[in-house]
mmCIF file of C-alpha atoms and ligand atoms in Angstrom:
data_model
loop_
_atom_site.group_PDB
_atom_site.id
_atom_site.type_symbol
_atom_site.label_atom_id
_atom_site.label_comp_id
_atom_site.label_asym_id
_atom_site.label_seq_id
_atom_site.Cartn_x
_atom_site.Cartn_y
_atom_site.Cartn_z
ATOM 1 C CA UNK A 1 0.000 0.000 0.000
ATOM 2 C CA UNK A 2 1.302 3.474 -0.825
ATOM 3 C CA UNK A 3 1.991 6.078 1.840
ATOM 4 C CA UNK A 4 -0.239 9.157 1.606
ATOM 5 C CA UNK A 5 1.013 12.620 2.538
ATOM 6 C CA UNK A 6 -1.468 15.492 2.449
ATOM 7 C CA UNK A 7 -0.510 19.013 1.428
ATOM 8 C CA UNK A 8 -2.743 21.106 3.710
ATOM 9 C CA UNK A 9 -3.905 24.000 1.582
ATOM 10 C CA UNK A 10 -7.545 24.246 2.707
ATOM 11 C CA UNK A 11 -9.955 23.772 -0.175
ATOM 12 C CA UNK A 12 -6.969 23.245 -2.483
ATOM 13 C CA UNK A 13 -5.476 20.467 -0.335
ATOM 14 C CA UNK A 14 -4.137 17.468 -2.246
ATOM 15 C CA UNK A 15 -2.605 14.046 -1.697
ATOM 16 C CA UNK A 16 0.871 12.819 -2.538
ATOM 17 C CA UNK A 17 0.860 9.025 -2.943
ATOM 18 C CA UNK A 18 4.249 7.340 -2.591
ATOM 19 C CA UNK A 19 5.063 3.684 -3.236
ATOM 20 C CA UNK A 20 5.852 1.001 -5.818
ATOM 21 C CA UNK A 21 3.480 0.111 -8.654
ATOM 22 C CA UNK A 22 1.541 3.380 -8.710
ATOM 23 C CA UNK A 23 1.607 3.739 -12.509
ATOM 24 C CA UNK A 24 -0.779 0.802 -12.823
ATOM 25 C CA UNK A 25 -3.162 2.498 -10.388
ATOM 26 C CA UNK A 26 -2.953 5.964 -11.947
ATOM 27 C CA UNK A 27 -6.338 5.735 -13.680
ATOM 28 C CA UNK A 28 -8.094 4.593 -10.508
ATOM 29 C CA UNK A 29 -6.522 7.274 -8.326
ATOM 30 C CA UNK A 30 -7.245 10.017 -10.851
ATOM 31 C CA UNK A 31 -10.841 8.912 -11.566
ATOM 32 C CA UNK A 32 -11.628 8.769 -7.873
ATOM 33 C CA UNK A 33 -10.649 12.413 -7.420
ATOM 34 C CA UNK A 34 -11.483 13.880 -10.833
ATOM 35 C CA UNK A 35 -14.218 11.653 -12.299
ATOM 36 C CA UNK A 36 -15.173 11.761 -15.959
ATOM 37 C CA UNK A 37 -12.278 13.895 -17.104
ATOM 38 C CA UNK A 38 -10.120 13.611 -20.189
ATOM 39 C CA UNK A 39 -6.355 14.019 -20.087
ATOM 40 C CA UNK A 40 -3.160 14.962 -21.888
ATOM 41 C CA UNK A 41 0.126 13.384 -20.817
ATOM 42 C CA UNK A 42 3.217 15.574 -21.189
ATOM 43 C CA UNK A 43 6.457 13.597 -21.066
ATOM 44 C CA UNK A 44 10.000 13.474 -22.424
ATOM 45 C CA UNK A 45 11.556 10.927 -24.768
ATOM 46 C CA UNK A 46 13.581 9.119 -22.072
ATOM 47 C CA UNK A 47 10.636 8.661 -19.744
ATOM 48 C CA UNK A 48 8.319 7.710 -22.614
ATOM 49 C CA UNK A 49 10.715 5.001 -23.793
ATOM 50 C CA UNK A 50 10.961 3.451 -20.337
ATOM 51 C CA UNK A 51 7.487 3.918 -18.823
ATOM 52 C CA UNK A 52 4.811 5.382 -21.111
ATOM 53 C CA UNK A 53 3.213 2.031 -21.936
ATOM 54 C CA UNK A 54 2.820 1.200 -18.236
ATOM 55 C CA UNK A 55 1.199 4.560 -17.551
ATOM 56 C CA UNK A 56 -1.156 4.265 -20.534
ATOM 57 C CA UNK A 57 -2.217 0.785 -19.364
ATOM 58 C CA UNK A 58 -2.867 2.187 -15.898
ATOM 59 C CA UNK A 59 -5.002 4.982 -17.323
ATOM 60 C CA UNK A 60 -6.873 2.869 -19.872
ATOM 61 C CA UNK A 61 -8.142 0.526 -17.149
ATOM 62 C CA UNK A 62 -10.277 3.489 -16.135
ATOM 63 C CA UNK A 63 -11.164 4.515 -19.672
ATOM 64 C CA UNK A 64 -8.748 7.425 -19.821
ATOM 65 C CA UNK A 65 -7.228 7.546 -23.335
ATOM 66 C CA UNK A 66 -4.822 10.449 -23.091
ATOM 67 C CA UNK A 67 -3.396 12.660 -25.793
ATOM 68 C CA UNK A 68 0.388 12.292 -25.454
ATOM 69 C CA UNK A 69 2.917 15.059 -26.072
ATOM 70 C CA UNK A 70 6.535 13.840 -26.004
ATOM 71 C CA UNK A 71 9.284 16.451 -25.782
ATOM 72 C CA UNK A 72 13.077 16.238 -25.969
ATOM 73 C CA UNK A 73 14.753 15.623 -22.589
ATOM 74 C CA UNK A 74 16.842 18.295 -20.890
ATOM 75 C CA UNK A 75 16.748 21.732 -19.281
ATOM 76 C CA UNK A 76 16.509 23.493 -22.677
ATOM 77 C CA UNK A 77 12.982 22.113 -22.993
ATOM 78 C CA UNK A 78 11.822 24.629 -20.351
ATOM 79 C CA UNK A 79 11.448 27.252 -23.101
ATOM 80 C CA UNK A 80 8.805 29.510 -24.635
ATOM 81 C CA UNK A 81 8.913 27.392 -27.811
ATOM 82 C CA UNK A 82 8.103 24.158 -25.987
ATOM 83 C CA UNK A 83 5.516 25.901 -23.823
ATOM 84 C CA UNK A 84 3.740 26.889 -27.021
ATOM 85 C CA UNK A 85 3.982 23.307 -28.273
ATOM 86 C CA UNK A 86 2.347 21.998 -25.080
ATOM 87 C CA UNK A 87 -0.357 24.673 -25.042
ATOM 88 C CA UNK A 88 -1.161 23.968 -28.669
ATOM 89 C CA UNK A 89 -1.252 20.199 -28.104
ATOM 90 C CA UNK A 90 -3.643 20.532 -25.154
ATOM 91 C CA UNK A 91 -5.939 22.812 -27.155
ATOM 92 C CA UNK A 92 -5.722 20.575 -30.238
ATOM 93 C CA UNK A 93 -6.919 17.672 -28.080
ATOM 94 C CA UNK A 94 -9.960 19.862 -27.274
ATOM 95 C CA UNK A 95 -9.461 19.590 -23.533
ATOM 96 C CA UNK A 96 -11.669 21.772 -21.349
ATOM 97 C CA UNK A 97 -10.849 23.645 -18.167
ATOM 98 C CA UNK A 98 -11.902 20.732 -15.934
ATOM 99 C CA UNK A 99 -9.837 18.203 -17.899
ATOM 100 C CA UNK A 100 -6.377 17.180 -16.772
ATOM 101 C CA UNK A 101 -2.829 17.953 -17.783
ATOM 102 C CA UNK A 102 -0.591 15.144 -16.506
ATOM 103 C CA UNK A 103 3.127 15.857 -16.099
ATOM 104 C CA UNK A 104 4.972 12.550 -16.520
ATOM 105 C CA UNK A 105 8.709 13.103 -16.119
ATOM 106 C CA UNK A 106 11.352 14.877 -14.088
ATOM 107 C CA UNK A 107 11.353 18.461 -12.880
ATOM 108 C CA UNK A 108 11.725 19.850 -16.387
ATOM 109 C CA UNK A 109 8.485 18.277 -17.558
ATOM 110 C CA UNK A 110 6.731 19.056 -14.250
ATOM 111 C CA UNK A 111 7.635 22.754 -14.384
ATOM 112 C CA UNK A 112 6.734 23.128 -18.069
ATOM 113 C CA UNK A 113 3.501 21.101 -18.028
ATOM 114 C CA UNK A 114 2.426 22.740 -14.765
ATOM 115 C CA UNK A 115 2.920 26.180 -16.275
ATOM 116 C CA UNK A 116 0.905 25.178 -19.352
ATOM 117 C CA UNK A 117 -1.845 23.801 -17.088
ATOM 118 C CA UNK A 118 -1.809 27.079 -15.154
ATOM 119 C CA UNK A 119 -2.418 29.271 -18.189
ATOM 120 C CA UNK A 120 -4.470 27.235 -20.694
ATOM 121 C CA UNK A 121 -8.139 28.245 -20.252
ATOM 122 C CA UNK A 122 -6.965 30.268 -17.211
ATOM 123 C CA UNK A 123 -6.035 27.192 -15.245
ATOM 124 C CA UNK A 124 -6.725 23.521 -15.927
ATOM 125 C CA UNK A 125 -6.621 20.561 -13.562
ATOM 126 C CA UNK A 126 -3.085 19.314 -13.115
ATOM 127 C CA UNK A 127 -1.648 15.974 -11.935
ATOM 128 C CA UNK A 128 2.043 15.311 -11.272
ATOM 129 C CA UNK A 129 3.523 11.862 -11.916
ATOM 130 C CA UNK A 130 7.185 12.598 -11.120
ATOM 131 C CA UNK A 131 9.753 10.112 -12.424
ATOM 132 C CA UNK A 132 13.079 11.482 -11.155
ATOM 133 C CA UNK A 133 14.095 11.405 -7.496
ATOM 134 C CA UNK A 134 14.483 15.189 -7.566
ATOM 135 C CA UNK A 135 10.943 15.592 -8.864
ATOM 136 C CA UNK A 136 9.523 13.105 -6.335
ATOM 137 C CA UNK A 137 11.082 14.814 -3.311
ATOM 138 C CA UNK A 138 10.973 18.423 -4.465
ATOM 139 C CA UNK A 139 9.675 19.876 -7.712
ATOM 140 C CA UNK A 140 6.361 17.968 -8.014
ATOM 141 C CA UNK A 141 5.162 19.267 -4.648
ATOM 142 C CA UNK A 142 4.352 22.883 -3.893
ATOM 143 C CA UNK A 143 2.963 24.432 -7.047
ATOM 144 C CA UNK A 144 5.944 26.342 -8.448
ATOM 145 C CA UNK A 145 5.855 26.040 -12.230
ATOM 146 C CA UNK A 146 7.627 27.823 -15.034
ATOM 147 C CA UNK A 147 10.199 28.055 -17.774
ATOM 148 C CA UNK A 148 13.570 29.702 -18.305
ATOM 149 C CA UNK A 149 14.212 33.018 -20.036
ATOM 150 C CA UNK A 150 17.355 33.970 -21.947
ATOM 151 C CA UNK A 151 17.958 36.213 -18.914
ATOM 152 C CA UNK A 152 17.963 33.384 -16.386
ATOM 153 C CA UNK A 153 16.461 30.218 -14.941
ATOM 154 C CA UNK A 154 12.844 29.951 -13.760
ATOM 155 C CA UNK A 155 12.118 33.622 -14.411
ATOM 156 C CA UNK A 156 8.701 33.090 -16.041
ATOM 157 C CA UNK A 157 5.947 31.090 -14.399
ATOM 158 C CA UNK A 158 2.973 30.856 -12.050
ATOM 159 C CA UNK A 159 2.024 29.169 -8.812
ATOM 160 C CA UNK A 160 -0.367 26.386 -9.816
ATOM 161 C CA UNK A 161 -0.941 23.530 -7.375
ATOM 162 C CA UNK A 162 -1.623 19.993 -8.643
ATOM 163 C CA UNK A 163 -4.745 18.047 -7.640
ATOM 164 C CA UNK A 164 -2.725 14.901 -7.015
ATOM 165 C CA UNK A 165 0.894 13.701 -7.007
ATOM 166 C CA UNK A 166 1.701 10.037 -7.751
ATOM 167 C CA UNK A 167 5.292 9.116 -6.899
ATOM 168 C CA UNK A 168 5.906 5.581 -8.143
ATOM 169 C CA UNK A 169 9.173 4.610 -6.449
ATOM 170 C CA UNK A 170 9.835 1.773 -8.937
ATOM 171 C CA UNK A 171 10.191 4.064 -11.950
ATOM 172 C CA UNK A 172 13.389 5.351 -10.328
ATOM 173 C CA UNK A 173 15.076 2.042 -11.192
ATOM 174 C CA UNK A 174 15.689 3.319 -14.737
ATOM 175 C CA UNK A 175 17.004 6.719 -13.639
ATOM 176 C CA UNK A 176 20.729 7.144 -14.430
ATOM 177 C CA UNK A 177 22.764 6.843 -11.201
ATOM 178 C CA UNK A 178 24.126 10.361 -11.541
ATOM 179 C CA UNK A 179 20.563 11.771 -11.629
ATOM 180 C CA UNK A 180 19.590 9.587 -8.681
ATOM 181 C CA UNK A 181 22.493 10.969 -6.648
ATOM 182 C CA UNK A 182 21.615 14.527 -7.634
ATOM 183 C CA UNK A 183 18.058 14.005 -6.378
ATOM 184 C CA UNK A 184 19.467 12.465 -3.209
ATOM 185 C CA UNK A 185 21.157 15.780 -2.404
ATOM 186 C CA UNK A 186 17.719 17.436 -2.258
ATOM 187 C CA UNK A 187 16.429 14.565 -0.118
ATOM 188 C CA UNK A 188 19.249 14.992 2.406
ATOM 189 C CA UNK A 189 18.570 18.740 2.367
ATOM 190 C CA UNK A 190 15.379 18.261 4.420
ATOM 191 C CA UNK A 191 17.371 16.559 7.161
ATOM 192 C CA UNK A 192 19.888 19.370 7.169
ATOM 193 C CA UNK A 193 17.203 22.088 7.311
ATOM 194 C CA UNK A 194 15.217 20.970 10.352
ATOM 195 C CA UNK A 195 15.101 17.148 10.650
ATOM 196 C CA UNK A 196 18.370 16.027 12.249
ATOM 197 C CA UNK A 197 16.963 12.568 13.042
ATOM 198 C CA UNK A 198 16.185 12.098 9.347
ATOM 199 C CA UNK A 199 19.748 13.042 8.404
ATOM 200 C CA UNK A 200 21.095 10.527 10.930
ATOM 201 C CA UNK A 201 18.688 7.899 9.523
ATOM 202 C CA UNK A 202 19.989 8.594 6.001
ATOM 203 C CA UNK A 203 23.577 8.186 7.174
ATOM 204 C CA UNK A 204 22.597 4.677 8.318
ATOM 205 C CA UNK A 205 20.198 3.707 5.525
ATOM 206 C CA UNK A 206 21.278 5.441 2.336
ATOM 207 C CA UNK A 207 22.420 2.248 0.604
ATOM 208 C CA UNK A 208 18.904 0.789 0.912
ATOM 209 C CA UNK A 209 17.423 4.046 -0.391
ATOM 210 C CA UNK A 210 19.635 3.669 -3.480
ATOM 211 C CA UNK A 211 18.933 -0.077 -3.785
ATOM 212 C CA UNK A 212 15.167 0.434 -3.813
ATOM 213 C CA UNK A 213 13.933 -1.376 -0.730
ATOM 214 C CA UNK A 214 11.060 -0.111 1.429
ATOM 215 C CA UNK A 215 13.533 2.461 2.797
ATOM 216 C CA UNK A 216 13.343 4.273 -0.552
ATOM 217 C CA UNK A 217 9.612 4.957 -0.222
ATOM 218 C CA UNK A 218 10.094 5.774 3.467
ATOM 219 C CA UNK A 219 12.736 8.397 2.665
ATOM 220 C CA UNK A 220 10.717 9.952 -0.157
ATOM 221 C CA UNK A 221 7.644 10.108 2.092
ATOM 222 C CA UNK A 222 9.623 11.887 4.816
ATOM 223 C CA UNK A 223 10.926 14.386 2.262
ATOM 224 C CA UNK A 224 7.397 14.999 0.967
ATOM 225 C CA UNK A 225 6.138 15.546 4.530
ATOM 226 C CA UNK A 226 8.890 18.108 5.046
ATOM 227 C CA UNK A 227 8.133 19.894 1.778
ATOM 228 C CA UNK A 228 4.355 19.753 2.341
ATOM 229 C CA UNK A 229 4.830 21.296 5.797
ATOM 230 C CA UNK A 230 6.787 24.247 4.494
ATOM 231 C CA UNK A 231 4.447 24.789 1.540
ATOM 232 C CA UNK A 232 1.349 24.712 3.759
ATOM 233 C CA UNK A 233 2.966 27.300 6.079
ATOM 234 C CA UNK A 234 4.240 29.611 3.338
ATOM 235 C CA UNK A 235 2.766 28.815 -0.079
ATOM 236 C CA UNK A 236 4.069 31.947 -1.822
ATOM 237 C CA UNK A 237 7.530 32.132 -0.214
ATOM 238 C CA UNK A 238 7.138 35.263 1.863
ATOM 239 C CA UNK A 239 9.073 33.662 4.744
ATOM 240 C CA UNK A 240 10.040 30.144 5.807
ATOM 241 C CA UNK A 241 9.804 28.536 2.367
ATOM 242 C CA UNK A 242 13.143 30.203 1.616
ATOM 243 C CA UNK A 243 14.782 27.611 3.909
ATOM 244 C CA UNK A 244 14.384 25.171 1.010
ATOM 245 C CA UNK A 245 17.112 27.194 -0.682
ATOM 246 C CA UNK A 246 19.747 25.721 1.653
ATOM 247 C CA UNK A 247 22.804 25.087 -0.519
ATOM 248 C CA UNK A 248 21.203 26.855 -3.471
ATOM 249 C CA UNK A 249 22.930 30.246 -3.252
ATOM 250 C CA UNK A 250 26.372 28.690 -3.682
ATOM 251 C CA UNK A 251 24.869 25.963 -5.887
ATOM 252 C CA UNK A 252 23.250 28.325 -8.379
ATOM 253 C CA UNK A 253 26.459 30.345 -8.591
ATOM 254 C CA UNK A 254 28.381 27.171 -9.456
ATOM 255 C CA UNK A 255 25.769 26.193 -12.049
ATOM 256 C CA UNK A 256 26.051 29.633 -13.631
ATOM 257 C CA UNK A 257 29.862 29.524 -13.406
ATOM 258 C CA UNK A 258 29.809 26.235 -15.369
ATOM 259 C CA UNK A 259 27.373 27.685 -17.945
ATOM 260 C CA UNK A 260 24.634 25.223 -16.888
ATOM 261 C CA UNK A 261 26.688 22.555 -18.635
ATOM 262 C CA UNK A 262 25.170 19.346 -17.289
ATOM 263 C CA UNK A 263 28.220 17.331 -18.294
ATOM 264 C CA UNK A 264 30.147 19.285 -15.631
ATOM 265 C CA UNK A 265 27.516 19.923 -12.983
ATOM 266 C CA UNK A 266 23.818 19.093 -12.684
ATOM 267 C CA UNK A 267 21.563 21.038 -10.320
ATOM 268 C CA UNK A 268 21.547 18.530 -7.456
ATOM 269 C CA UNK A 269 25.348 18.292 -7.581
ATOM 270 C CA UNK A 270 25.549 22.068 -7.267
ATOM 271 C CA UNK A 271 23.198 21.816 -4.284
ATOM 272 C CA UNK A 272 25.395 19.130 -2.698
ATOM 273 C CA UNK A 273 28.504 21.313 -2.946
ATOM 274 C CA UNK A 274 26.411 24.313 -1.892
ATOM 275 C CA UNK A 275 25.141 22.543 1.255
ATOM 276 C CA UNK A 276 28.650 21.494 2.225
ATOM 277 C CA UNK A 277 29.838 25.087 1.682
ATOM 278 C CA UNK A 278 26.895 26.526 3.661
ATOM 279 C CA UNK A 279 27.863 24.332 6.626
ATOM 280 C CA UNK A 280 31.569 25.082 6.303
ATOM 281 C CA UNK A 281 30.825 28.823 5.962
ATOM 282 C CA UNK A 282 28.577 28.683 9.056
ATOM 283 C CA UNK A 283 31.386 27.061 10.997
ATOM 284 C CA UNK A 284 33.844 29.739 9.773
ATOM 285 C CA UNK A 285 31.399 32.373 11.067
ATOM 286 C CA UNK A 286 31.395 30.526 14.419
ATOM 287 C CA UNK A 287 27.702 29.744 14.092
ATOM 288 C CA UNK A 288 28.093 25.961 13.808
ATOM 289 C CA UNK A 289 30.631 23.373 14.872
ATOM 290 C CA UNK A 290 33.249 22.314 12.302
ATOM 291 C CA UNK A 291 32.353 18.723 13.214
ATOM 292 C CA UNK A 292 28.894 19.217 11.704
ATOM 293 C CA UNK A 293 30.400 20.582 8.494
ATOM 294 C CA UNK A 294 32.719 17.565 8.360
ATOM 295 C CA UNK A 295 29.775 15.216 8.911
ATOM 296 C CA UNK A 296 27.875 16.711 5.963
ATOM 297 C CA UNK A 297 30.954 16.514 3.729
ATOM 298 C CA UNK A 298 31.579 12.901 4.735
ATOM 299 C CA UNK A 299 28.026 11.820 3.955
ATOM 300 C CA UNK A 300 27.947 13.498 0.537
ATOM 301 C CA UNK A 301 31.305 11.910 -0.269
ATOM 302 C CA UNK A 302 30.059 8.493 0.906
ATOM 303 C CA UNK A 303 27.103 8.497 -1.490
ATOM 304 C CA UNK A 304 29.357 9.564 -4.375
ATOM 305 C CA UNK A 305 28.245 13.184 -4.639
ATOM 306 C CA UNK A 306 30.674 16.044 -5.275
ATOM 307 C CA UNK A 307 31.069 18.087 -2.078
ATOM 308 C CA UNK A 308 33.766 20.706 -2.817
ATOM 309 C CA UNK A 309 34.537 23.007 -5.718
ATOM 310 C CA UNK A 310 37.603 20.941 -6.633
ATOM 311 C CA UNK A 311 35.223 18.065 -7.523
ATOM 312 C CA UNK A 312 33.865 20.001 -10.524
ATOM 313 C CA UNK A 313 35.713 19.030 -13.728
ATOM 314 C CA UNK A 314 37.386 21.882 -15.623
ATOM 315 C CA UNK A 315 38.409 25.346 -14.467
ATOM 316 C CA UNK A 316 36.172 27.531 -12.327
ATOM 317 C CA UNK A 317 36.175 31.330 -12.453
ATOM 318 C CA UNK A 318 37.929 33.037 -9.528
ATOM 319 C CA UNK A 319 36.306 33.913 -6.200
ATOM 320 C CA UNK A 320 35.378 37.473 -7.279
ATOM 321 C CA UNK A 321 33.564 36.123 -10.326
ATOM 322 C CA UNK A 322 31.756 33.537 -8.195
ATOM 323 C CA UNK A 323 30.674 36.276 -5.818
ATOM 324 C CA UNK A 324 29.310 38.285 -8.730
ATOM 325 C CA UNK A 325 27.196 35.268 -9.734
ATOM 326 C CA UNK A 326 25.869 35.235 -6.172
ATOM 327 C CA UNK A 327 25.276 38.941 -5.961
ATOM 328 C CA UNK A 328 24.320 39.449 -9.609
ATOM 329 C CA UNK A 329 24.817 43.148 -9.159
ATOM 330 C CA UNK A 330 27.799 45.132 -8.018
ATOM 331 C CA UNK A 331 25.917 47.211 -5.486
ATOM 332 C CA UNK A 332 24.802 44.121 -3.593
ATOM 333 C CA UNK A 333 28.259 42.596 -3.770
ATOM 334 C CA UNK A 334 29.632 45.549 -1.811
ATOM 335 C CA UNK A 335 26.840 45.266 0.753
ATOM 336 C CA UNK A 336 24.970 42.434 2.457
ATOM 337 C CA UNK A 337 23.541 39.188 1.114
ATOM 338 C CA UNK A 338 20.780 36.807 2.151
ATOM 339 C CA UNK A 339 21.992 33.272 2.836
ATOM 340 C CA UNK A 340 20.607 30.111 4.398
ATOM 341 C CA UNK A 341 23.088 29.413 7.188
ATOM 342 C CA UNK A 342 22.994 26.902 10.014
ATOM 343 C CA UNK A 343 23.700 26.478 13.724
ATOM 344 C CA UNK A 344 24.282 22.769 13.128
ATOM 345 C CA UNK A 345 22.693 19.777 11.449
ATOM 346 C CA UNK A 346 18.937 20.336 11.288
ATOM 347 C CA UNK A 347 19.201 23.958 12.453
ATOM 348 C CA UNK A 348 19.168 26.043 9.276
ATOM 349 C CA UNK A 349 18.012 29.653 9.374
ATOM 350 C CA UNK A 350 17.617 32.630 7.053
ATOM 351 C CA UNK A 351 20.430 35.175 7.472
ATOM 352 C CA UNK A 352 19.555 38.462 5.776
ATOM 353 C CA UNK A 353 22.712 40.443 6.445
ATOM 354 C CA UNK A 354 25.736 38.383 5.500
ATOM 355 C CA UNK A 355 28.534 40.802 4.497
ATOM 356 C CA UNK A 356 29.674 40.198 0.928
ATOM 357 C CA UNK A 357 33.269 40.665 2.131
ATOM 358 C CA UNK A 358 32.904 37.575 4.398
ATOM 359 C CA UNK A 359 31.538 35.550 1.483
ATOM 360 C CA UNK A 360 34.427 36.652 -0.698
ATOM 361 C CA UNK A 361 37.159 35.718 1.760
ATOM 362 C CA UNK A 362 35.465 32.369 2.379
ATOM 363 C CA UNK A 363 35.279 31.663 -1.371
ATOM 364 C CA UNK A 364 38.963 32.555 -1.767
ATOM 365 C CA UNK A 365 39.851 30.102 0.963
ATOM 366 C CA UNK A 366 37.717 27.274 -0.503
ATOM 367 C CA UNK A 367 38.650 27.834 -4.149
HETATM 368 P P1 NAD B 1 14.967 16.374 -15.669
HETATM 369 O O1 NAD B 1 13.517 16.529 -15.727
HETATM 370 O O2 NAD B 1 15.776 16.927 -16.779
HETATM 371 O O3 NAD B 1 15.307 14.822 -15.503
HETATM 372 C C1 NAD B 1 16.647 14.417 -15.453
HETATM 373 C C2 NAD B 1 16.959 13.390 -16.541
HETATM 374 O O4 NAD B 1 16.424 12.127 -16.154
HETATM 375 C C3 NAD B 1 16.342 13.694 -17.898
HETATM 376 O O5 NAD B 1 17.237 13.307 -18.889
HETATM 377 C C4 NAD B 1 15.109 12.797 -17.926
HETATM 378 O O6 NAD B 1 14.738 12.445 -19.233
HETATM 379 C C5 NAD B 1 15.592 11.606 -17.166
HETATM 380 N N1 NAD B 1 14.584 10.819 -16.478
HETATM 381 C C6 NAD B 1 13.611 11.268 -15.646
HETATM 382 N N2 NAD B 1 12.964 10.244 -15.095
HETATM 383 C C7 NAD B 1 13.521 9.106 -15.583
HETATM 384 C C8 NAD B 1 13.308 7.723 -15.371
HETATM 385 N N3 NAD B 1 12.401 7.284 -14.479
HETATM 386 N N4 NAD B 1 14.057 6.840 -16.054
HETATM 387 C C9 NAD B 1 15.012 7.274 -16.903
HETATM 388 N N5 NAD B 1 15.292 8.570 -17.133
HETATM 389 C C10 NAD B 1 14.545 9.468 -16.479
HETATM 390 O O7 NAD B 1 15.596 17.021 -14.342
HETATM 391 P P2 NAD B 1 15.187 16.895 -12.808
HETATM 392 O O8 NAD B 1 16.463 16.792 -12.086
HETATM 393 O O9 NAD B 1 14.131 15.908 -12.581
HETATM 394 O O10 NAD B 1 14.542 18.327 -12.531
HETATM 395 C C11 NAD B 1 15.302 19.510 -12.673
HETATM 396 C C12 NAD B 1 14.361 20.658 -12.951
HETATM 397 O O11 NAD B 1 13.463 20.796 -11.846
HETATM 398 C C13 NAD B 1 15.062 21.992 -13.110
HETATM 399 O O12 NAD B 1 14.566 22.632 -14.258
HETATM 400 C C14 NAD B 1 14.666 22.762 -11.862
HETATM 401 O O13 NAD B 1 14.597 24.159 -12.078
HETATM 402 C C15 NAD B 1 13.333 22.173 -11.556
HETATM 403 N N6 NAD B 1 12.927 22.299 -10.134
HETATM 404 C C16 NAD B 1 11.715 22.808 -9.859
HETATM 405 C C17 NAD B 1 11.281 22.908 -8.557
HETATM 406 C C18 NAD B 1 9.920 23.420 -8.253
HETATM 407 O O14 NAD B 1 9.589 23.635 -7.080
HETATM 408 N N7 NAD B 1 9.074 23.595 -9.243
HETATM 409 C C19 NAD B 1 12.099 22.478 -7.507
HETATM 410 C C20 NAD B 1 13.342 21.954 -7.822
HETATM 411 C C21 NAD B 1 13.750 21.865 -9.142
HETATM 412 ZN ZN1 ZN B 2 17.036 22.433 -5.872
#
């Protein structure tokens, strides 16, 4: 039986179902909540090759014959051109407002399909069937959708919550190991933010999470509970939701510094290095013990994730250039920055006044 986690958003509350074999039950779970609706499935070529037949079978048992739109895999798919393709496909299938857009893929497909669902006919029903670990523990929950602009990542989008999330933990068996590890960084993030017992549990049980035993579903469920909690408290990120950015300030700078070249660094790897740096930086500022920073580094290393800048292949720009990626504007770089820092494992907090000069000397030391 799957685990159910509820996202408590009042009359927009929805369930996240987590467990093996959920693709074959997709039609039943969808029909129960959204009876009599038609659907379009948005997916990418990798996911379609491995799992589309299983999903279609699961839907057809409940008489849902979806229109299918298959896009190329990769971050570049989160574009205006592909948004138009999805919008046009949904309209061509003559779907109405109450019909369903199903995102079947990783975070790229979830963000793009969710955005399309949010704007076609001013907001259609939306169901997430995340297939990457990152999407199952993070992007499929919480309602942030969108695409990239030439001026930066995730700059165009809407908040549009799904009606249901189905996280089939077996589909992760076909995920490339590097992508699995990258998603694992986001999973461990919840322990580091405010669930120290979960982090300690992961240190003991991570091999089973990778191997796909019941521990995998357990870990994903705990991550979804953590995300659902934050989202229910702060849906539109006016406060606490920013804690989810732990590791992301350094991480995004490293992604930008490597030109978003996924052969060098994928998002979750940037987050892994970013989390290690956030802990090390907190210990340098005498906020946290160096032992905690060492514990985070050791765990990331144990699972095979990069944890320091030297682990990124190729040359990195110097510390000043990295700081400018963080600050994005020279005025800020001379002043103060907002960072997620920590007092120790499971004790992250939002620091709004970190001097840029401290960040710079830390980056010089770590480079
Ligand atoms: P992704 O969607 O590109 O998937 C990673 C790769 O794995 C792709 O090549 C994909 O085809 C493949 N794949 C996915 N599932 C598979 C499976 N079961 N078997 C085989 N291959 C599979 O990337 P991602 O890491 O899932 O998501 C990253 C995106 O998520 C970024 O664009 C990021 O901005 C976004 N994101 C959004 C939120 C949010 O709250 N909306 C949160 C975090 C990240
Ligand atoms: Zn992330």
